[in-house]
PDB file of C-alpha atoms in Angstrom:
ATOM      1  CA  MET A   1      56.987  10.183  -1.729  1.00  0.00           C
ATOM      2  CA  LYS A   2      56.984   6.984  -0.090  1.00  0.00           C
ATOM      3  CA  LYS A   3      55.841   9.178   2.719  1.00  0.00           C
ATOM      4  CA  VAL A   4      53.287  11.249   0.606  1.00  0.00           C
ATOM      5  CA  SER A   5      51.367   7.756   0.061  1.00  0.00           C
ATOM      6  CA  VAL A   6      51.475   6.159   3.413  1.00  0.00           C
ATOM      7  CA  VAL A   7      49.548   9.294   4.464  1.00  0.00           C
ATOM      8  CA  LEU A   8      47.077   9.504   1.281  1.00  0.00           C
ATOM      9  CA  ALA A   9      46.479   6.227   2.188  1.00  0.00           C
ATOM     10  CA  LEU A  10      45.144   6.424   5.635  1.00  0.00           C
ATOM     11  CA  VAL A  11      43.224   9.504   4.312  1.00  0.00           C
ATOM     12  CA  LEU A  12      41.778   6.876   2.220  1.00  0.00           C
ATOM     13  CA  SER A  13      41.060   4.522   4.886  1.00  0.00           C
ATOM     14  CA  VAL A  14      39.341   6.608   7.179  1.00  0.00           C
ATOM     15  CA  ALA A  15      37.340   8.223   4.631  1.00  0.00           C
ATOM     16  CA  CYS A  16      36.316   4.547   3.644  1.00  0.00           C
ATOM     17  CA  LEU A  17      35.451   4.069   7.044  1.00  0.00           C
ATOM     18  CA  PHE A  18      32.702   6.598   7.640  1.00  0.00           C
ATOM     19  CA  ALA A  19      31.286   6.184   4.667  1.00  0.00           C
ATOM     20  CA  SER A  20      30.500   2.464   5.302  1.00  0.00           C
ATOM     21  CA  CYS A  21      27.067   1.308   6.871  1.00  0.00           C
ATOM     22  CA  GLY A  22      25.842   5.629   6.196  1.00  0.00           C
ATOM     23  CA  GLY A  23      28.341   6.600   8.802  1.00  0.00           C
ATOM     24  CA  ASN A  24      27.521   9.898  10.721  1.00  0.00           C
ATOM     25  CA  GLY A  25      27.704  11.859   7.782  1.00  0.00           C
ATOM     26  CA  SER A  26      25.316  14.236   6.196  1.00  0.00           C
ATOM     27  CA  GLU A  27      24.927  13.039   3.029  1.00  0.00           C
ATOM     28  CA  LYS A  28      21.096  13.612   1.328  1.00  0.00           C
ATOM     29  CA  ASN A  29      19.006  10.426   0.680  1.00  0.00           C
ATOM     30  CA  GLY A  30      18.158  10.572  -3.521  1.00  0.00           C
ATOM     31  CA  GLY A  31      16.404   8.795  -6.359  1.00  0.00           C
ATOM     32  CA  GLU A  32      13.329   8.254  -4.418  1.00  0.00           C
ATOM     33  CA  THR A  33       9.737   9.042  -4.570  1.00  0.00           C
ATOM     34  CA  GLY A  34       8.439  11.422  -1.988  1.00  0.00           C
ATOM     35  CA  SER A  35       5.464  10.735  -0.017  1.00  0.00           C
ATOM     36  CA  GLY A  36       3.687  12.628   2.353  1.00  0.00           C
ATOM     37  CA  SER A  37       3.065  16.302   3.305  1.00  0.00           C
ATOM     38  CA  GLY A  38       5.955  18.045   0.847  1.00  0.00           C
ATOM     39  CA  ASN A  39       9.003  16.217   2.151  1.00  0.00           C
ATOM     40  CA  SER A  40      12.074  17.823   1.346  1.00  0.00           C
ATOM     41  CA  ALA A  41      15.878  16.530   2.113  1.00  0.00           C
ATOM     42  CA  ALA A  42      16.329  13.884   3.987  1.00  0.00           C
ATOM     43  CA  ALA A  43      17.384  13.722   7.535  1.00  0.00           C
ATOM     44  CA  ALA A  44      21.128  13.576   8.014  1.00  0.00           C
ATOM     45  CA  VAL A  45      22.275   9.943   8.225  1.00  0.00           C
ATOM     46  CA  ASN A  46      22.885   9.163  12.448  1.00  0.00           C
ATOM     47  CA  LYS A  47      24.743   5.846  13.412  1.00  0.00           C
ATOM     48  CA  GLU A  48      23.991   6.941  16.665  1.00  0.00           C
ATOM     49  CA  TYR A  49      20.522   6.373  16.402  1.00  0.00           C
ATOM     50  CA  PHE A  50      20.585   2.943  15.908  1.00  0.00           C
ATOM     51  CA  GLU A  51      21.528  -0.285  18.210  1.00  0.00           C
ATOM     52  CA  TRP A  52      24.032  -2.591  15.925  1.00  0.00           C
ATOM     53  CA  ASP A  53      24.604  -6.795  16.798  1.00  0.00           C
ATOM     54  CA  ASP A  54      27.511  -7.242  18.682  1.00  0.00           C
ATOM     55  CA  PHE A  55      28.389  -9.954  15.821  1.00  0.00           C
ATOM     56  CA  GLU A  56      27.180  -8.722  12.338  1.00  0.00           C
ATOM     57  CA  THR A  57      28.479  -5.333  13.103  1.00  0.00           C
ATOM     58  CA  ASN A  58      26.564  -3.823  10.486  1.00  0.00           C
ATOM     59  CA  LYS A  59      23.102  -5.458  11.195  1.00  0.00           C
ATOM     60  CA  ILE A  60      20.399  -2.641  13.044  1.00  0.00           C
ATOM     61  CA  THR A  61      18.949  -4.548  15.466  1.00  0.00           C
ATOM     62  CA  GLY A  62      16.393  -1.177  16.318  1.00  0.00           C
ATOM     63  CA  TYR A  63      16.410   2.184  17.715  1.00  0.00           C
ATOM     64  CA  SER A  64      18.632   3.631  20.534  1.00  0.00           C
ATOM     65  CA  ASP A  65      17.587   5.552  23.232  1.00  0.00           C
ATOM     66  CA  LYS A  66      18.610   8.873  20.903  1.00  0.00           C
ATOM     67  CA  GLY A  67      16.914   7.122  18.123  1.00  0.00           C
ATOM     68  CA  LEU A  68      13.605   6.996  19.779  1.00  0.00           C
ATOM     69  CA  LYS A  69      13.655  10.702  20.548  1.00  0.00           C
ATOM     70  CA  GLN A  70      14.068  11.133  16.856  1.00  0.00           C
ATOM     71  CA  LYS A  71      11.108  12.769  14.608  1.00  0.00           C
ATOM     72  CA  GLU A  72      12.919  12.188  11.370  1.00  0.00           C
ATOM     73  CA  ILE A  73      15.563   9.218  10.519  1.00  0.00           C
ATOM     74  CA  THR A  74      17.051   8.510   7.344  1.00  0.00           C
ATOM     75  CA  ILE A  75      17.884   4.334   7.724  1.00  0.00           C
ATOM     76  CA  PRO A  76      21.476   3.847   6.388  1.00  0.00           C
ATOM     77  CA  ALA A  77      22.835   2.381   3.444  1.00  0.00           C
ATOM     78  CA  ASN A  78      25.096  -1.049   2.980  1.00  0.00           C
ATOM     79  CA  CYS A  79      23.341  -2.140   6.231  1.00  0.00           C
ATOM     80  CA  THR A  80      20.884  -5.347   7.248  1.00  0.00           C
ATOM     81  CA  TYR A  81      18.138  -5.078   9.548  1.00  0.00           C
ATOM     82  CA  GLY A  82      16.588  -7.809  12.188  1.00  0.00           C
ATOM     83  CA  ALA A  83      13.289  -8.620  12.146  1.00  0.00           C
ATOM     84  CA  GLY A  84      10.991  -5.657  13.485  1.00  0.00           C
ATOM     85  CA  ALA A  85      14.100  -3.373  14.020  1.00  0.00           C
ATOM     86  CA  PHE A  86      12.062  -0.160  12.745  1.00  0.00           C
ATOM     87  CA  ALA A  87       8.424  -1.130  14.088  1.00  0.00           C
ATOM     88  CA  GLU A  88       6.341   0.012  17.095  1.00  0.00           C
ATOM     89  CA  ASN A  89       7.822   3.436  16.968  1.00  0.00           C
ATOM     90  CA  SER A  90       5.618   6.071  18.413  1.00  0.00           C
ATOM     91  CA  THR A  91       8.257   9.169  17.846  1.00  0.00           C
ATOM     92  CA  VAL A  92       9.409   9.099  14.318  1.00  0.00           C
ATOM     93  CA  GLU A  93       7.073  10.877  11.649  1.00  0.00           C
ATOM     94  CA  LYS A  94       8.966  10.637   8.670  1.00  0.00           C
ATOM     95  CA  ILE A  95      11.199   7.930   7.396  1.00  0.00           C
ATOM     96  CA  TYR A  96      13.883   8.380   4.738  1.00  0.00           C
ATOM     97  CA  PHE A  97      16.382   5.781   2.753  1.00  0.00           C
ATOM     98  CA  GLU A  98      19.859   6.790   1.895  1.00  0.00           C
ATOM     99  CA  ASP A  99      19.734   3.797  -0.264  1.00  0.00           C
ATOM    100  CA  ALA A 100      17.586   3.589  -3.279  1.00  0.00           C
ATOM    101  CA  ASN A 101      18.255  -0.004  -3.705  1.00  0.00           C
ATOM    102  CA  ILE A 102      16.909  -1.074  -0.426  1.00  0.00           C
ATOM    103  CA  GLU A 103      14.508  -3.919  -0.339  1.00  0.00           C
ATOM    104  CA  LEU A 104      11.436  -3.290   2.305  1.00  0.00           C
ATOM    105  CA  GLN A 105      10.954  -6.107   4.762  1.00  0.00           C
ATOM    106  CA  GLU A 106       7.654  -7.374   5.865  1.00  0.00           C
ATOM    107  CA  GLY A 107       6.025  -5.802   8.831  1.00  0.00           C
ATOM    108  CA  MET A 108       9.406  -2.925   8.451  1.00  0.00           C
ATOM    109  CA  PHE A 109       6.891  -0.308   9.879  1.00  0.00           C
ATOM    110  CA  TRP A 110       4.388  -2.062  11.886  1.00  0.00           C
ATOM    111  CA  GLU A 111       2.449   0.059  14.192  1.00  0.00           C
ATOM    112  CA  CYS A 112       4.493   3.084  14.145  1.00  0.00           C
ATOM    113  CA  THR A 113       1.793   5.671  15.042  1.00  0.00           C
ATOM    114  CA  ALA A 114       3.217   8.717  14.761  1.00  0.00           C
ATOM    115  CA  LEU A 115       4.749   7.595  11.120  1.00  0.00           C
ATOM    116  CA  LYS A 116       2.863  10.709   8.729  1.00  0.00           C
ATOM    117  CA  SER A 117       4.819  10.225   5.310  1.00  0.00           C
ATOM    118  CA  VAL A 118       7.591   8.286   4.263  1.00  0.00           C
ATOM    119  CA  SER A 119       9.709   8.607   1.264  1.00  0.00           C
ATOM    120  CA  LEU A 120      10.070   5.140  -0.744  1.00  0.00           C
ATOM    121  CA  PRO A 121      13.079   4.052  -2.717  1.00  0.00           C
ATOM    122  CA  ASN A 122      12.441   4.141  -6.165  1.00  0.00           C
ATOM    123  CA  ASN A 123      14.280   0.845  -6.999  1.00  0.00           C
ATOM    124  CA  ILE A 124      12.067  -1.456  -4.774  1.00  0.00           C
ATOM    125  CA  THR A 125       9.288  -3.597  -6.541  1.00  0.00           C
ATOM    126  CA  GLU A 126       6.957  -4.659  -3.537  1.00  0.00           C
ATOM    127  CA  ILE A 127       5.598  -3.540  -0.331  1.00  0.00           C
ATOM    128  CA  PRO A 128       5.768  -6.283   1.629  1.00  0.00           C
ATOM    129  CA  ASP A 129       2.980  -7.733   4.015  1.00  0.00           C
ATOM    130  CA  ASP A 130       2.013  -5.824   6.599  1.00  0.00           C
ATOM    131  CA  CYS A 131       5.004  -3.067   6.041  1.00  0.00           C
ATOM    132  CA  PHE A 132       2.605  -0.130   7.024  1.00  0.00           C
ATOM    133  CA  TYR A 133       0.515  -1.955   9.107  1.00  0.00           C
ATOM    134  CA  LYS A 134      -1.647   0.541  11.587  1.00  0.00           C
ATOM    135  CA  CYS A 135       0.400   3.082  11.005  1.00  0.00           C
ATOM    136  CA  SER A 136      -2.815   5.263  12.046  1.00  0.00           C
ATOM    137  CA  ALA A 137      -0.934   8.737  11.391  1.00  0.00           C
ATOM    138  CA  LEU A 138       0.225   7.908   7.646  1.00  0.00           C
ATOM    139  CA  GLU A 139      -1.508  11.042   5.843  1.00  0.00           C
ATOM    140  CA  SER A 140      -0.574   9.781   1.844  1.00  0.00           C
ATOM    141  CA  ILE A 141       1.802   7.111  -0.091  1.00  0.00           C
ATOM    142  CA  GLU A 142       2.958   7.402  -3.741  1.00  0.00           C
ATOM    143  CA  ILE A 143       3.855   3.840  -4.590  1.00  0.00           C
ATOM    144  CA  PRO A 144       7.423   3.987  -7.227  1.00  0.00           C
ATOM    145  CA  ASP A 145       6.864   2.935 -10.684  1.00  0.00           C
ATOM    146  CA  SER A 146       9.094  -0.118 -10.093  1.00  0.00           C
ATOM    147  CA  VAL A 147       6.364  -1.382  -7.381  1.00  0.00           C
ATOM    148  CA  THR A 148       4.807  -4.554  -8.674  1.00  0.00           C
ATOM    149  CA  VAL A 149       2.865  -6.290  -6.169  1.00  0.00           C
ATOM    150  CA  ILE A 150       1.123  -4.524  -2.784  1.00  0.00           C
ATOM    151  CA  GLY A 151       1.494  -6.914  -0.480  1.00  0.00           C
ATOM    152  CA  ASP A 152      -1.247  -8.391   2.097  1.00  0.00           C
ATOM    153  CA  SER A 153      -2.301  -6.056   4.809  1.00  0.00           C
ATOM    154  CA  ALA A 154       0.460  -3.396   3.725  1.00  0.00           C
ATOM    155  CA  PHE A 155      -1.677  -0.727   4.449  1.00  0.00           C
ATOM    156  CA  TYR A 156      -4.134  -2.064   6.357  1.00  0.00           C
ATOM    157  CA  GLY A 157      -5.576  -0.111   9.410  1.00  0.00           C
ATOM    158  CA  CYS A 158      -3.940   3.306   8.344  1.00  0.00           C
ATOM    159  CA  GLU A 159      -7.063   5.131   9.269  1.00  0.00           C
ATOM    160  CA  ASN A 160      -5.470   9.059   8.979  1.00  0.00           C
ATOM    161  CA  LEU A 161      -4.321   7.994   4.780  1.00  0.00           C
ATOM    162  CA  LYS A 162      -6.312  10.149   2.650  1.00  0.00           C
ATOM    163  CA  SER A 163      -4.728   9.540  -1.001  1.00  0.00           C
ATOM    164  CA  ALA A 164      -2.679   6.144  -2.671  1.00  0.00           C
ATOM    165  CA  VAL A 165      -0.608   7.021  -5.837  1.00  0.00           C
ATOM    166  CA  LEU A 166      -0.216   4.441  -6.994  1.00  0.00           C
ATOM    167  CA  GLY A 167       2.683   3.390  -9.539  1.00  0.00           C
ATOM    168  CA  ASN A 168       2.660   2.676 -12.968  1.00  0.00           C
ATOM    169  CA  ALA A 169       3.668  -1.070 -12.767  1.00  0.00           C
ATOM    170  CA  VAL A 170       1.300  -2.449  -9.934  1.00  0.00           C
ATOM    171  CA  GLU A 171      -0.245  -5.859 -11.044  1.00  0.00           C
ATOM    172  CA  ILE A 172      -1.454  -7.076  -7.731  1.00  0.00           C
ATOM    173  CA  ILE A 173      -3.313  -5.407  -4.882  1.00  0.00           C
ATOM    174  CA  ASP A 174      -3.123  -8.489  -1.691  1.00  0.00           C
ATOM    175  CA  GLU A 175      -5.622  -9.469   0.664  1.00  0.00           C
ATOM    176  CA  SER A 176      -6.874  -5.968   3.261  1.00  0.00           C
ATOM    177  CA  ALA A 177      -3.869  -4.423   1.217  1.00  0.00           C
ATOM    178  CA  PHE A 178      -6.009  -1.385   2.285  1.00  0.00           C
ATOM    179  CA  SER A 179      -8.694  -1.962   4.167  1.00  0.00           C
ATOM    180  CA  PHE A 180     -10.230   0.089   7.454  1.00  0.00           C
ATOM    181  CA  CYS A 181      -8.306   3.074   5.630  1.00  0.00           C
ATOM    182  CA  LYS A 182     -11.319   4.750   6.666  1.00  0.00           C
ATOM    183  CA  ASN A 183     -10.303   8.255   5.806  1.00  0.00           C
ATOM    184  CA  LEU A 184      -9.030   6.949   2.248  1.00  0.00           C
ATOM    185  CA  THR A 185     -10.748   9.002  -0.416  1.00  0.00           C
ATOM    186  CA  SER A 186      -8.993   8.444  -3.689  1.00  0.00           C
ATOM    187  CA  VAL A 187      -6.920   5.950  -4.926  1.00  0.00           C
ATOM    188  CA  ASN A 188      -6.009   5.646  -8.828  1.00  0.00           C
ATOM    189  CA  LEU A 189      -5.788   2.166 -10.338  1.00  0.00           C
ATOM    190  CA  PRO A 190      -3.194   1.751 -12.821  1.00  0.00           C
ATOM    191  CA  ALA A 191      -3.233  -0.047 -16.409  1.00  0.00           C
ATOM    192  CA  SER A 192      -1.125  -2.710 -15.427  1.00  0.00           C
ATOM    193  CA  LEU A 193      -3.231  -3.913 -12.436  1.00  0.00           C
ATOM    194  CA  LYS A 194      -4.754  -7.168 -13.057  1.00  0.00           C
ATOM    195  CA  SER A 195      -5.915  -8.549  -9.552  1.00  0.00           C
ATOM    196  CA  ILE A 196      -7.469  -6.549  -6.406  1.00  0.00           C
ATOM    197  CA  GLU A 197      -7.839  -9.739  -3.560  1.00  0.00           C
ATOM    198  CA  ASN A 198     -10.376 -10.548  -1.078  1.00  0.00           C
ATOM    199  CA  ARG A 199     -11.001  -7.089   1.204  1.00  0.00           C
ATOM    200  CA  ALA A 200      -8.350  -5.270  -0.373  1.00  0.00           C
ATOM    201  CA  PHE A 201     -10.165  -2.024  -0.002  1.00  0.00           C
ATOM    202  CA  ALA A 202     -12.894  -2.791   2.668  1.00  0.00           C
ATOM    203  CA  TYR A 203     -14.547  -0.825   4.695  1.00  0.00           C
ATOM    204  CA  ASP A 204     -12.910   2.725   3.405  1.00  0.00           C
ATOM    205  CA  GLU A 205     -16.116   4.166   3.892  1.00  0.00           C
ATOM    206  CA  LEU A 206     -14.705   7.417   2.132  1.00  0.00           C
ATOM    207  CA  LEU A 207     -13.380   6.166  -0.915  1.00  0.00           C
ATOM    208  CA  GLU A 208     -15.046   7.724  -4.200  1.00  0.00           C
ATOM    209  CA  GLN A 209     -14.967   6.940  -7.251  1.00  0.00           C
ATOM    210  CA  VAL A 210     -12.377   4.394  -9.091  1.00  0.00           C
ATOM    211  CA  THR A 211     -12.162   3.623 -12.525  1.00  0.00           C
ATOM    212  CA  PHE A 212     -11.086   0.218 -13.295  1.00  0.00           C
ATOM    213  CA  SER A 213      -9.260  -0.207 -16.483  1.00  0.00           C
ATOM    214  CA  ASP A 214      -9.040  -3.051 -19.054  1.00  0.00           C
ATOM    215  CA  GLY A 215      -6.534  -5.581 -18.514  1.00  0.00           C
ATOM    216  CA  LEU A 216      -8.254  -6.232 -14.450  1.00  0.00           C
ATOM    217  CA  GLU A 217      -9.075 -10.364 -14.355  1.00  0.00           C
ATOM    218  CA  THR A 218      -9.963 -10.410 -11.050  1.00  0.00           C
ATOM    219  CA  ILE A 219     -12.071  -8.607  -7.743  1.00  0.00           C
ATOM    220  CA  GLY A 220     -11.758 -10.636  -4.992  1.00  0.00           C
ATOM    221  CA  GLU A 221     -14.544 -11.094  -2.093  1.00  0.00           C
ATOM    222  CA  TRP A 222     -15.492  -8.217  -0.293  1.00  0.00           C
ATOM    223  CA  ALA A 223     -13.221  -6.212  -2.157  1.00  0.00           C
ATOM    224  CA  PHE A 224     -14.904  -2.695  -1.595  1.00  0.00           C
ATOM    225  CA  TYR A 225     -17.453  -4.083   1.053  1.00  0.00           C
ATOM    226  CA  ASN A 226     -19.024  -0.794   2.657  1.00  0.00           C
ATOM    227  CA  CYS A 227     -17.382   1.552   0.299  1.00  0.00           C
ATOM    228  CA  HIS A 228     -20.472   4.398   1.150  1.00  0.00           C
ATOM    229  CA  GLN A 229     -19.400   6.505  -1.840  1.00  0.00           C
ATOM    230  CA  PHE A 230     -19.695   4.852  -4.699  1.00  0.00           C
ATOM    231  CA  THR A 231     -22.822   5.557  -6.757  1.00  0.00           C
ATOM    232  CA  SER A 232     -21.992   3.777 -10.196  1.00  0.00           C
ATOM    233  CA  VAL A 233     -19.215   0.644 -11.118  1.00  0.00           C
ATOM    234  CA  GLU A 234     -18.203  -0.214 -14.763  1.00  0.00           C
ATOM    235  CA  LEU A 235     -16.229  -2.560 -14.553  1.00  0.00           C
ATOM    236  CA  PRO A 236     -13.915  -3.711 -17.832  1.00  0.00           C
ATOM    237  CA  GLU A 237     -14.368  -5.990 -20.273  1.00  0.00           C
ATOM    238  CA  THR A 238     -11.194  -8.293 -19.293  1.00  0.00           C
ATOM    239  CA  LEU A 239     -12.788  -9.363 -16.020  1.00  0.00           C
ATOM    240  CA  THR A 240     -13.570 -13.340 -15.375  1.00  0.00           C
ATOM    241  CA  SER A 241     -14.080 -13.281 -11.571  1.00  0.00           C
ATOM    242  CA  LEU A 242     -15.763 -11.453  -9.357  1.00  0.00           C
ATOM    243  CA  GLY A 243     -15.971 -12.182  -5.607  1.00  0.00           C
ATOM    244  CA  THR A 244     -18.957 -12.639  -3.590  1.00  0.00           C
ATOM    245  CA  MET A 245     -19.831  -9.325  -1.641  1.00  0.00           C
ATOM    246  CA  ALA A 246     -17.490  -7.952  -3.457  1.00  0.00           C
ATOM    247  CA  PHE A 247     -19.166  -4.791  -3.980  1.00  0.00           C
ATOM    248  CA  SER A 248     -21.839  -5.045  -1.189  1.00  0.00           C
ATOM    249  CA  TYR A 249     -23.314  -2.538   1.488  1.00  0.00           C
ATOM    250  CA  CYS A 250     -21.763   0.316  -0.278  1.00  0.00           C
ATOM    251  CA  ASP A 251     -24.989   2.581   0.704  1.00  0.00           C
ATOM    252  CA  SER A 252     -25.122   4.774  -2.774  1.00  0.00           C
ATOM    253  CA  LEU A 253     -24.624   2.494  -5.463  1.00  0.00           C
ATOM    254  CA  THR A 254     -27.464   2.437  -7.319  1.00  0.00           C
ATOM    255  CA  GLU A 255     -25.766   0.990 -10.884  1.00  0.00           C
ATOM    256  CA  ILE A 256     -23.469  -1.286 -12.042  1.00  0.00           C
ATOM    257  CA  TYR A 257     -22.263  -2.192 -15.440  1.00  0.00           C
ATOM    258  CA  LEU A 258     -21.035  -6.067 -15.919  1.00  0.00           C
ATOM    259  CA  PRO A 259     -18.903  -7.618 -19.080  1.00  0.00           C
ATOM    260  CA  ALA A 260     -19.588 -10.082 -21.173  1.00  0.00           C
ATOM    261  CA  SER A 261     -16.563 -11.947 -20.250  1.00  0.00           C
ATOM    262  CA  LEU A 262     -17.665 -12.431 -16.790  1.00  0.00           C
ATOM    263  CA  THR A 263     -18.699 -16.423 -16.210  1.00  0.00           C
ATOM    264  CA  LYS A 264     -19.746 -16.280 -12.961  1.00  0.00           C
ATOM    265  CA  VAL A 265     -21.582 -13.425 -10.652  1.00  0.00           C
ATOM    266  CA  GLU A 266     -22.269 -14.799  -7.284  1.00  0.00           C
ATOM    267  CA  THR A 267     -24.685 -14.595  -4.981  1.00  0.00           C
ATOM    268  CA  SER A 268     -24.616 -10.960  -3.210  1.00  0.00           C
ATOM    269  CA  SER A 269     -22.103  -9.866  -5.600  1.00  0.00           C
ATOM    270  CA  PHE A 270     -23.217  -6.708  -4.929  1.00  0.00           C
ATOM    271  CA  GLY A 271     -26.020  -6.451  -2.577  1.00  0.00           C
ATOM    272  CA  GLN A 272     -27.409  -3.303  -0.392  1.00  0.00           C
ATOM    273  CA  ARG A 273     -29.032  -2.667   2.307  1.00  0.00           C
ATOM    274  CA  ALA A 274     -32.163  -0.511   0.736  1.00  0.00           C
ATOM    275  CA  ASN A 275     -31.866   0.844  -2.333  1.00  0.00           C
ATOM    276  CA  VAL A 276     -32.442  -0.832  -5.621  1.00  0.00           C
ATOM    277  CA  ILE A 277     -29.801  -1.479  -8.184  1.00  0.00           C
ATOM    278  CA  THR A 278     -29.534  -1.382 -11.613  1.00  0.00           C
ATOM    279  CA  VAL A 279     -27.540  -4.080 -13.432  1.00  0.00           C
ATOM    280  CA  TYR A 280     -26.144  -3.144 -16.744  1.00  0.00           C
ATOM    281  CA  VAL A 281     -25.500  -6.432 -18.671  1.00  0.00           C
ATOM    282  CA  LYS A 282     -24.995  -7.804 -22.304  1.00  0.00           C
ATOM    283  CA  GLN A 283     -27.303  -9.403 -23.525  1.00  0.00           C
ATOM    284  CA  GLY A 284     -26.865 -13.329 -23.668  1.00  0.00           C
ATOM    285  CA  SER A 285     -23.692 -12.929 -21.204  1.00  0.00           C
ATOM    286  CA  ALA A 286     -23.317 -14.873 -18.200  1.00  0.00           C
ATOM    287  CA  ALA A 287     -24.703 -11.568 -15.936  1.00  0.00           C
ATOM    288  CA  ASP A 288     -27.676 -11.545 -18.382  1.00  0.00           C
ATOM    289  CA  THR A 289     -28.527 -15.535 -18.330  1.00  0.00           C
ATOM    290  CA  GLN A 290     -27.232 -15.896 -14.579  1.00  0.00           C
ATOM    291  CA  PHE A 291     -29.596 -13.149 -13.819  1.00  0.00           C
ATOM    292  CA  ASP A 292     -32.485 -14.609 -11.563  1.00  0.00           C
ATOM    293  CA  THR A 293     -29.782 -16.601 -10.066  1.00  0.00           C
ATOM    294  CA  TYR A 294     -27.461 -13.780  -7.973  1.00  0.00           C
ATOM    295  CA  ASN A 295     -30.852 -11.403  -7.747  1.00  0.00           C
ATOM    296  CA  ASP A 296     -31.719 -10.505  -4.296  1.00  0.00           C
ATOM    297  CA  GLY A 297     -34.403  -9.382  -4.582  1.00  0.00           C
ATOM    298  CA  MET A 298     -33.057  -5.249  -4.957  1.00  0.00           C
ATOM    299  CA  MET A 299     -32.117  -5.071  -8.221  1.00  0.00           C
ATOM    300  CA  THR A 300     -33.221  -4.394 -11.755  1.00  0.00           C
ATOM    301  CA  LYS A 301     -31.671  -5.742 -15.427  1.00  0.00           C
ATOM    302  CA  ALA A 302     -31.071  -3.655 -17.617  1.00  0.00           C
ATOM    303  CA  TYR A 303     -28.981  -3.650 -21.428  1.00  0.00           C
ATOM    304  CA  TYR A 304     -26.124  -1.731 -23.081  1.00  0.00           C
TER     305      TYR A 304
END
């Protein structure tokens, strides 16, 4: 009986060893929101794809030579990650996470130029600053419903990004979050959204009409600068701040509806190069009484 107990303990110890930090097993990741072009089951976790810290043995410091050759990688659970451990990889095309409770890091996938899709864990609360900065091959992204903040320059320069699906809890789209996403055609702005910060969607030349829901309070400077596909913009009655140049040089824009909730309209908030724009205002509102101040000579006023 004693012999059986010893053998059983040994078996359990070996099993725990392989389970820690992802092991080398073939577990599939679960509980994340897929994105990209039809992600299926995750690639098997393989500890040999990573370099490990000599002292903090559960800390990944980068990719191994073998890992740098892989087009699909699953980041193992129960590990920590050194700054830049996954950045500047020009081979990996798909990223998965074994652990749904992981926290992403600032600049985590900085300039991973071959990355086409990533399956984000559904428990993350933030896409940190620069997380996918200049991931130029990224084609689409789904932000889980757990995320409340999309950080500064999180998807800056993702020039092949065509669609972004934002979860229902996003409250802040930070500065330059989607700037220079030149092929972005569609993005949903959830009802939870309160603030679109400076340059959030600047130079997204193919971005089509977006719907601004009640609850939105702030649109920052240059937020939709050079978004050439906009023809009409209707801003919600909860909006109190509209930054300068917010909709400037949107070459197809011909009408904009300004709410009574706006306390000030900045000069050049929606100035155009050539086309005349009709500004619809509520009679007696700040947008009405300040019209002569912000009119750049290419605007006409109408009431709604």
